mmCIF file of C-alpha atoms and ligand atoms in Angstrom:
data_model
loop_
_atom_site.group_PDB
_atom_site.id
_atom_site.type_symbol
_atom_site.label_atom_id
_atom_site.label_comp_id
_atom_site.label_asym_id
_atom_site.label_seq_id
_atom_site.Cartn_x
_atom_site.Cartn_y
_atom_site.Cartn_z
ATOM 1 C CA MET A 484 64.575 -114.494 -113.690
ATOM 2 C CA ASN A 485 62.135 -112.830 -111.283
ATOM 3 C CA GLY A 486 60.244 -116.104 -110.944
ATOM 4 C CA LEU A 487 57.920 -115.197 -113.827
ATOM 5 C CA PRO A 488 56.060 -118.114 -115.461
ATOM 6 C CA ALA A 489 57.686 -119.315 -118.706
ATOM 7 C CA ARG A 490 54.800 -118.151 -120.916
ATOM 8 C CA ARG A 491 53.348 -114.673 -120.568
ATOM 9 C CA LEU A 492 50.360 -113.203 -122.384
ATOM 10 C CA LEU A 493 49.337 -109.532 -122.291
ATOM 11 C CA LEU A 494 45.934 -108.280 -123.418
ATOM 12 C CA VAL A 495 45.045 -104.612 -123.854
ATOM 13 C CA HIS A 496 41.372 -103.655 -123.874
ATOM 14 C CA ALA A 497 39.272 -100.493 -123.827
ATOM 15 C CA HIS A 498 36.527 -101.262 -121.293
ATOM 16 C CA PRO A 499 35.704 -103.925 -118.698
ATOM 17 C CA ASP A 500 33.749 -106.666 -120.584
ATOM 18 C CA ASP A 501 35.708 -106.414 -123.881
ATOM 19 C CA GLU A 502 38.221 -108.987 -122.600
ATOM 20 C CA SER A 503 35.546 -111.582 -121.795
ATOM 21 C CA ILE A 504 33.646 -111.115 -125.074
ATOM 22 C CA ASN A 505 36.773 -111.209 -127.247
ATOM 23 C CA ASN A 506 39.219 -113.399 -125.358
ATOM 24 C CA GLY A 507 37.457 -115.222 -122.517
ATOM 25 C CA VAL A 508 38.285 -118.674 -123.860
ATOM 26 C CA THR A 509 41.893 -117.735 -124.579
ATOM 27 C CA MET A 510 42.441 -116.171 -121.161
ATOM 28 C CA ALA A 511 40.872 -119.140 -119.340
ATOM 29 C CA LYS A 512 42.987 -121.602 -121.321
ATOM 30 C CA TYR A 513 46.326 -119.929 -120.717
ATOM 31 C CA ALA A 514 45.573 -119.201 -117.061
ATOM 32 C CA ALA A 515 44.670 -122.890 -116.591
ATOM 33 C CA GLU A 516 47.916 -123.913 -118.274
ATOM 34 C CA GLY A 517 49.968 -121.839 -115.833
ATOM 35 C CA ALA A 518 50.875 -118.977 -118.157
ATOM 36 C CA LEU A 519 50.910 -115.458 -116.743
ATOM 37 C CA VAL A 520 47.868 -113.724 -118.196
ATOM 38 C CA THR A 521 47.963 -109.959 -117.720
ATOM 39 C CA LEU A 522 44.980 -107.815 -118.625
ATOM 40 C CA VAL A 523 45.331 -104.057 -119.003
ATOM 41 C CA THR A 524 41.992 -102.258 -119.281
ATOM 42 C CA CYS A 525 42.265 -98.633 -120.396
ATOM 43 C CA THR A 526 39.070 -97.154 -118.900
ATOM 44 C CA LEU A 527 36.442 -98.074 -116.312
ATOM 45 C CA GLY A 528 33.661 -98.013 -118.925
ATOM 46 C CA GLU A 529 31.946 -95.106 -117.180
ATOM 47 C CA GLU A 530 29.837 -94.225 -120.234
ATOM 48 C CA GLY A 531 28.261 -97.635 -120.686
ATOM 49 C CA GLU A 532 24.526 -98.194 -120.738
ATOM 50 C CA VAL A 533 23.045 -100.174 -117.858
ATOM 51 C CA ILE A 534 20.901 -103.251 -118.512
ATOM 52 C CA PRO A 535 19.361 -104.200 -115.107
ATOM 53 C CA PRO A 536 16.616 -101.667 -114.246
ATOM 54 C CA GLY A 537 17.589 -101.922 -110.565
ATOM 55 C CA LEU A 538 21.034 -100.508 -111.361
ATOM 56 C CA ALA A 539 19.895 -97.776 -113.771
ATOM 57 C CA HIS A 540 20.865 -95.131 -111.203
ATOM 58 C CA LEU A 541 24.558 -95.907 -111.826
ATOM 59 C CA ALA A 542 24.376 -94.373 -115.338
ATOM 60 C CA PRO A 543 26.578 -91.391 -116.223
ATOM 61 C CA ASP A 544 23.584 -89.037 -116.511
ATOM 62 C CA ARG A 545 22.372 -90.005 -113.031
ATOM 63 C CA ASP A 546 24.783 -91.000 -110.187
ATOM 64 C CA ASP A 547 27.730 -91.416 -112.592
ATOM 65 C CA ALA A 548 28.810 -94.418 -110.483
ATOM 66 C CA LEU A 549 29.129 -97.027 -113.205
ATOM 67 C CA GLY A 550 32.948 -96.997 -113.255
ATOM 68 C CA PRO A 551 33.516 -98.266 -109.705
ATOM 69 C CA HIS A 552 30.705 -100.788 -110.159
ATOM 70 C CA ARG A 553 32.364 -102.154 -113.295
ATOM 71 C CA VAL A 554 35.663 -102.536 -111.428
ATOM 72 C CA GLY A 555 33.807 -105.095 -109.310
ATOM 73 C CA GLU A 556 32.257 -106.782 -112.350
ATOM 74 C CA LEU A 557 35.683 -107.106 -113.952
ATOM 75 C CA ALA A 558 37.127 -108.656 -110.789
ATOM 76 C CA ALA A 559 34.285 -111.214 -110.753
ATOM 77 C CA ALA A 560 34.848 -111.980 -114.453
ATOM 78 C CA MET A 561 38.567 -112.507 -113.879
ATOM 79 C CA ALA A 562 37.779 -114.922 -111.038
ATOM 80 C CA GLU A 563 35.688 -116.948 -113.536
ATOM 81 C CA LEU A 564 38.603 -117.020 -115.988
ATOM 82 C CA GLY A 565 41.244 -117.775 -113.339
ATOM 83 C CA VAL A 566 43.123 -114.575 -114.182
ATOM 84 C CA THR A 567 44.749 -112.828 -111.222
ATOM 85 C CA ASP A 568 46.784 -110.070 -112.906
ATOM 86 C CA HIS A 569 44.377 -107.401 -114.107
ATOM 87 C CA ARG A 570 45.146 -103.709 -114.050
ATOM 88 C CA PHE A 571 43.855 -100.381 -115.303
ATOM 89 C CA LEU A 572 46.109 -98.298 -117.522
ATOM 90 C CA GLY A 573 47.751 -95.708 -115.268
ATOM 91 C CA GLY A 574 45.581 -96.933 -112.342
ATOM 92 C CA PRO A 575 41.762 -97.067 -112.003
ATOM 93 C CA GLY A 576 40.124 -93.891 -113.296
ATOM 94 C CA ARG A 577 43.265 -92.417 -114.906
ATOM 95 C CA PHE A 578 41.549 -92.433 -118.321
ATOM 96 C CA ARG A 579 37.817 -92.044 -118.725
ATOM 97 C CA ASP A 580 35.528 -93.846 -121.162
ATOM 98 C CA SER A 581 35.039 -91.562 -124.194
ATOM 99 C CA GLY A 582 31.606 -92.760 -125.293
ATOM 100 C CA MET A 583 30.688 -93.395 -128.915
ATOM 101 C CA MET A 584 32.334 -91.627 -131.888
ATOM 102 C CA GLY A 585 31.320 -87.982 -132.108
ATOM 103 C CA ALA A 586 29.942 -87.889 -128.548
ATOM 104 C CA GLU A 587 30.609 -84.751 -126.563
ATOM 105 C CA GLN A 588 32.344 -86.915 -123.939
ATOM 106 C CA ASN A 589 35.207 -87.542 -126.450
ATOM 107 C CA ARG A 590 36.599 -84.095 -125.725
ATOM 108 C CA ARG A 591 36.154 -84.105 -121.967
ATOM 109 C CA PRO A 592 39.439 -83.693 -120.043
ATOM 110 C CA GLY A 593 40.669 -87.128 -119.026
ATOM 111 C CA ALA A 594 38.767 -88.903 -121.831
ATOM 112 C CA PHE A 595 40.890 -91.735 -123.194
ATOM 113 C CA TRP A 596 40.214 -90.613 -126.781
ATOM 114 C CA SER A 597 41.736 -87.190 -126.109
ATOM 115 C CA ALA A 598 44.778 -88.580 -124.260
ATOM 116 C CA ASP A 599 48.235 -88.198 -125.784
ATOM 117 C CA VAL A 600 49.146 -91.619 -127.207
ATOM 118 C CA ASP A 601 52.781 -91.521 -126.072
ATOM 119 C CA GLU A 602 51.818 -90.423 -122.583
ATOM 120 C CA ALA A 603 49.260 -93.215 -122.278
ATOM 121 C CA ALA A 604 51.686 -95.709 -123.826
ATOM 122 C CA ALA A 605 54.293 -94.896 -121.171
ATOM 123 C CA HIS A 606 51.997 -96.486 -118.576
ATOM 124 C CA LEU A 607 51.888 -99.623 -120.687
ATOM 125 C CA VAL A 608 55.667 -99.670 -121.158
ATOM 126 C CA GLY A 609 56.040 -100.045 -117.398
ATOM 127 C CA VAL A 610 53.743 -103.074 -117.449
ATOM 128 C CA ILE A 611 55.425 -104.643 -120.502
ATOM 129 C CA ARG A 612 58.887 -104.304 -118.985
ATOM 130 C CA GLU A 613 57.639 -105.776 -115.713
ATOM 131 C CA VAL A 614 55.812 -108.853 -117.021
ATOM 132 C CA ARG A 615 57.795 -109.272 -120.270
ATOM 133 C CA PRO A 616 55.092 -110.903 -122.367
ATOM 134 C CA GLN A 617 55.997 -112.952 -125.440
ATOM 135 C CA VAL A 618 52.514 -112.364 -126.849
ATOM 136 C CA LEU A 619 50.315 -109.252 -127.012
ATOM 137 C CA VAL A 620 46.652 -109.307 -127.998
ATOM 138 C CA THR A 621 44.731 -106.153 -128.912
ATOM 139 C CA TYR A 622 42.375 -104.709 -131.550
ATOM 140 C CA ASP A 623 43.012 -103.902 -135.196
ATOM 141 C CA PRO A 624 43.583 -100.221 -136.207
ATOM 142 C CA ASP A 625 39.819 -99.651 -136.457
ATOM 143 C CA GLY A 626 39.362 -100.944 -132.921
ATOM 144 C CA GLY A 627 37.280 -103.769 -134.423
ATOM 145 C CA TYR A 628 34.255 -101.539 -134.998
ATOM 146 C CA GLY A 629 35.264 -97.900 -134.790
ATOM 147 C CA HIS A 630 34.657 -97.119 -131.111
ATOM 148 C CA PRO A 631 37.064 -94.292 -130.131
ATOM 149 C CA ASP A 632 38.329 -96.071 -127.010
ATOM 150 C CA HIS A 633 38.981 -99.257 -128.972
ATOM 151 C CA ILE A 634 40.909 -97.355 -131.661
ATOM 152 C CA GLN A 635 42.889 -95.593 -128.950
ATOM 153 C CA ALA A 636 43.559 -98.885 -127.120
ATOM 154 C CA HIS A 637 44.994 -100.262 -130.377
ATOM 155 C CA ARG A 638 47.246 -97.206 -130.784
ATOM 156 C CA VAL A 639 48.430 -97.284 -127.191
ATOM 157 C CA ALA A 640 49.095 -101.050 -127.295
ATOM 158 C CA MET A 641 51.106 -100.852 -130.527
ATOM 159 C CA ARG A 642 53.032 -97.769 -129.408
ATOM 160 C CA GLY A 643 53.675 -99.280 -125.970
ATOM 161 C CA ALA A 644 55.105 -102.417 -127.560
ATOM 162 C CA GLU A 645 57.378 -100.301 -129.769
ATOM 163 C CA LEU A 646 58.629 -98.055 -126.961
ATOM 164 C CA ALA A 647 59.146 -100.920 -124.502
ATOM 165 C CA ALA A 648 61.729 -102.426 -126.867
ATOM 166 C CA GLN A 649 63.778 -99.238 -127.180
ATOM 167 C CA ALA A 650 66.725 -99.272 -124.763
ATOM 168 C CA ALA A 651 67.020 -95.485 -124.801
ATOM 169 C CA TYR A 652 63.364 -94.919 -123.898
ATOM 170 C CA ARG A 653 62.625 -94.249 -120.219
ATOM 171 C CA PRO A 654 65.171 -96.575 -118.557
ATOM 172 C CA ASP A 655 63.395 -95.704 -115.297
ATOM 173 C CA LEU A 656 60.531 -97.945 -116.474
ATOM 174 C CA GLY A 657 62.716 -101.060 -116.561
ATOM 175 C CA ASP A 658 64.920 -103.005 -118.951
ATOM 176 C CA PRO A 659 63.862 -103.008 -122.599
ATOM 177 C CA TRP A 660 61.615 -105.876 -123.685
ATOM 178 C CA ARG A 661 60.626 -106.903 -127.194
ATOM 179 C CA ILE A 662 57.264 -108.669 -127.540
ATOM 180 C CA GLY A 663 57.665 -111.600 -129.943
ATOM 181 C CA LYS A 664 54.172 -111.754 -131.416
ATOM 182 C CA ILE A 665 51.303 -109.287 -131.656
ATOM 183 C CA TYR A 666 47.789 -110.453 -132.529
ATOM 184 C CA TRP A 667 44.628 -108.575 -133.412
ATOM 185 C CA ASN A 668 41.203 -109.894 -132.398
ATOM 186 C CA ARG A 669 39.338 -111.260 -135.387
ATOM 187 C CA VAL A 670 36.269 -113.271 -136.304
ATOM 188 C CA PRO A 671 36.171 -115.207 -139.603
ATOM 189 C CA ARG A 672 33.242 -114.264 -141.819
ATOM 190 C CA SER A 673 32.083 -117.887 -142.182
ATOM 191 C CA VAL A 674 31.807 -118.274 -138.399
ATOM 192 C CA VAL A 675 29.739 -115.091 -138.116
ATOM 193 C CA GLU A 676 27.438 -116.200 -140.937
ATOM 194 C CA GLU A 677 26.995 -119.621 -139.351
ATOM 195 C CA GLY A 678 26.272 -118.018 -135.987
ATOM 196 C CA PHE A 679 23.563 -115.770 -137.374
ATOM 197 C CA ALA A 680 22.071 -118.645 -139.358
ATOM 198 C CA ARG A 681 21.806 -120.504 -136.056
ATOM 199 C CA LEU A 682 20.047 -117.503 -134.505
ATOM 200 C CA GLU A 683 17.626 -117.369 -137.403
ATOM 201 C CA ALA A 684 16.946 -121.092 -137.101
ATOM 202 C CA ALA A 685 16.174 -120.678 -133.388
ATOM 203 C CA GLY A 686 13.461 -118.190 -134.387
ATOM 204 C CA ALA A 687 11.011 -117.465 -131.594
ATOM 205 C CA GLU A 688 13.120 -119.452 -129.137
ATOM 206 C CA VAL A 689 15.754 -116.721 -129.066
ATOM 207 C CA PRO A 690 15.219 -115.151 -125.627
ATOM 208 C CA PHE A 691 15.745 -111.535 -126.746
ATOM 209 C CA PRO A 692 13.344 -109.054 -128.374
ATOM 210 C CA GLY A 693 15.446 -108.679 -131.531
ATOM 211 C CA VAL A 694 18.411 -110.004 -133.431
ATOM 212 C CA ALA A 695 21.617 -108.117 -134.206
ATOM 213 C CA SER A 696 23.231 -108.265 -137.633
ATOM 214 C CA PRO A 697 26.623 -109.641 -138.678
ATOM 215 C CA ASP A 698 27.726 -106.000 -139.056
ATOM 216 C CA ASP A 699 27.441 -105.642 -135.276
ATOM 217 C CA VAL A 700 30.273 -108.140 -134.727
ATOM 218 C CA PRO A 701 33.668 -106.425 -134.393
ATOM 219 C CA GLY A 702 36.780 -107.526 -136.262
ATOM 220 C CA VAL A 703 35.114 -109.665 -138.951
ATOM 221 C CA VAL A 704 37.439 -110.543 -141.851
ATOM 222 C CA ALA A 705 37.740 -113.066 -144.671
ATOM 223 C CA ASP A 706 38.581 -116.530 -143.318
ATOM 224 C CA GLU A 707 41.981 -116.558 -145.067
ATOM 225 C CA ARG A 708 43.251 -113.759 -142.839
ATOM 226 C CA ILE A 709 42.841 -115.774 -139.652
ATOM 227 C CA THR A 710 46.204 -117.125 -138.499
ATOM 228 C CA ALA A 711 45.345 -118.555 -135.067
ATOM 229 C CA GLU A 712 42.336 -120.236 -133.499
ATOM 230 C CA ILE A 713 41.867 -121.035 -129.807
ATOM 231 C CA GLY A 714 39.163 -123.160 -128.212
ATOM 232 C CA ASP A 715 38.335 -126.179 -126.099
ATOM 233 C CA GLU A 716 39.650 -129.332 -127.703
ATOM 234 C CA GLY A 717 37.213 -131.077 -130.018
ATOM 235 C CA THR A 718 34.520 -128.396 -129.941
ATOM 236 C CA GLY A 719 33.030 -126.206 -132.649
ATOM 237 C CA PRO A 720 32.835 -122.421 -132.851
ATOM 238 C CA GLN A 721 29.163 -122.059 -131.952
ATOM 239 C CA GLY A 722 27.523 -122.146 -128.583
ATOM 240 C CA ALA A 723 29.641 -121.214 -125.603
ATOM 241 C CA GLY A 724 28.253 -122.358 -122.297
ATOM 242 C CA GLY A 725 28.229 -126.078 -122.687
ATOM 243 C CA ASP A 726 30.882 -127.062 -125.199
ATOM 244 C CA GLY A 727 33.883 -127.200 -122.929
ATOM 245 C CA ALA A 728 35.442 -125.827 -119.770
ATOM 246 C CA PHE A 729 36.992 -122.731 -121.357
ATOM 247 C CA ALA A 730 33.829 -121.843 -123.269
ATOM 248 C CA ALA A 731 31.833 -122.252 -120.056
ATOM 249 C CA ALA A 732 34.301 -119.986 -118.220
ATOM 250 C CA LYS A 733 33.887 -117.386 -120.965
ATOM 251 C CA ALA A 734 30.083 -117.448 -120.655
ATOM 252 C CA ALA A 735 30.376 -117.111 -116.856
ATOM 253 C CA ALA A 736 32.814 -114.202 -117.207
ATOM 254 C CA MET A 737 30.471 -112.440 -119.630
ATOM 255 C CA ARG A 738 27.608 -112.985 -117.190
ATOM 256 C CA ALA A 739 29.691 -111.304 -114.468
ATOM 257 C CA HIS A 740 29.513 -108.083 -116.511
ATOM 258 C CA ALA A 741 25.823 -107.918 -115.670
ATOM 259 C CA THR A 742 25.355 -104.194 -116.286
ATOM 260 C CA GLN A 743 26.579 -104.689 -119.873
ATOM 261 C CA ILE A 744 25.747 -108.188 -121.059
ATOM 262 C CA ALA A 745 22.800 -110.582 -120.819
ATOM 263 C CA VAL A 746 23.783 -114.199 -121.569
ATOM 264 C CA GLU A 747 21.139 -116.781 -122.487
ATOM 265 C CA GLY A 748 22.494 -120.194 -123.450
ATOM 266 C CA PRO A 749 24.462 -119.883 -126.705
ATOM 267 C CA PHE A 750 23.333 -116.281 -127.268
ATOM 268 C CA PHE A 751 23.969 -112.933 -125.634
ATOM 269 C CA ALA A 752 22.819 -109.343 -125.945
ATOM 270 C CA LEU A 753 24.262 -105.968 -125.053
ATOM 271 C CA SER A 754 22.114 -103.062 -123.819
ATOM 272 C CA ASN A 755 20.429 -102.833 -127.245
ATOM 273 C CA ASP A 756 18.674 -106.160 -126.426
ATOM 274 C CA LEU A 757 19.630 -107.621 -129.830
ATOM 275 C CA ALA A 758 20.692 -111.269 -129.753
ATOM 276 C CA GLN A 759 24.148 -112.265 -131.001
ATOM 277 C CA PRO A 760 25.771 -115.681 -131.152
ATOM 278 C CA LEU A 761 28.253 -116.352 -128.338
ATOM 279 C CA PHE A 762 31.343 -117.837 -129.951
ATOM 280 C CA ALA A 763 33.075 -120.721 -128.196
ATOM 281 C CA ARG A 764 36.246 -120.385 -130.261
ATOM 282 C CA GLU A 765 38.360 -117.258 -130.650
ATOM 283 C CA TYR A 766 40.307 -116.116 -133.682
ATOM 284 C CA TYR A 767 43.342 -113.974 -134.299
ATOM 285 C CA GLU A 768 45.385 -112.387 -137.032
ATOM 286 C CA LEU A 769 49.134 -112.191 -136.486
ATOM 287 C CA ALA A 770 50.097 -108.538 -136.947
ATOM 288 C CA ALA A 771 53.770 -108.718 -135.932
ATOM 289 C CA GLY A 772 56.241 -111.548 -135.355
ATOM 290 C CA ARG A 773 56.914 -114.896 -136.976
ATOM 291 C CA PRO A 774 54.047 -117.327 -137.539
ATOM 292 C CA GLY A 775 54.397 -120.586 -135.601
ATOM 293 C CA ALA A 776 52.471 -122.663 -138.159
ATOM 294 C CA PRO A 777 53.030 -123.350 -141.874
ATOM 295 C CA ALA A 778 51.526 -120.811 -144.261
ATOM 296 C CA GLY A 779 47.865 -121.490 -144.948
ATOM 297 C CA THR A 780 47.304 -123.301 -141.644
ATOM 298 C CA ARG A 781 46.138 -121.849 -138.347
ATOM 299 C CA GLU A 782 48.161 -121.835 -135.160
ATOM 300 C CA GLN A 783 46.411 -123.589 -132.270
ATOM 301 C CA ASP A 784 48.670 -121.874 -129.736
ATOM 302 C CA LEU A 785 49.477 -118.157 -129.573
ATOM 303 C CA PHE A 786 52.910 -119.023 -128.193
ATOM 304 C CA ALA A 787 53.773 -121.312 -131.123
ATOM 305 C CA GLY A 788 57.301 -120.599 -132.272
ATOM 306 C CA VAL A 789 58.270 -118.184 -129.483
ATOM 307 C CA ASP A 790 61.267 -118.788 -127.225
ATOM 308 C CA ALA A 791 60.241 -119.335 -123.631
HETATM 309 ZN ZN1 LIG B 542 34.540 -101.690 -125.322
#
């Protein structure tokens, strides 16, 4: 029906760049395999800090022009991943970046954090009923690390999935659609520890002034909680950029978010200039739906067990 591809993946993120950091490998893989990959980004990331000195004037306390600039960065990142369906929740600029927890910007009219969850979720229902994804990827209830927009993106994604399935809810937004599987972005603790050990071993060769800590990595959980793992065939978790085609696409997509991310080989840094390992494999915890792999093993395909 409608000529939609057989497999359809929806990702909901808070800001431009979150999708490439969390899911770049996964998005590149499914796009390459002919699945419909739909990205919904909830804000333009207007409150971000700017890394390149030449673009410092874009910052919110100066020209406040970072949002439109990041629309362009996101488009370039999606070109690297081969993803053509990317949208902003309610249209570009409908919801504004809320800044960090406790920031005054949280309460500004239009801030995503102060938006009504059901009202924001209605925008997502329209997308879900249009593209009818079997799989949804978003953050855990803490947004991975407590950023207000990430927490809100989680709430809106989960509520949108629930409302989209209800026949009585807003029939004007399309026929009801039930998403088969919902995943939260995760990183297994052992992978994070290995990654930081690698950073430590690189010592003075790490091309950033400082090193982040494992606590700076969002969504870290005990290895046993990971239910799915996606990566280039035959490659390990460490060192995106050279391991395989999808890992290389992820590194290129992250590089496209140049106001937010500096990528150097297998490491990257955000505006705090602290090096982090760039992971070439991505990990998920199934939050809703039936697992497509035997208990105690990890799925190698987010669509495992879903009906096309
Ligand atoms: Zn973010």
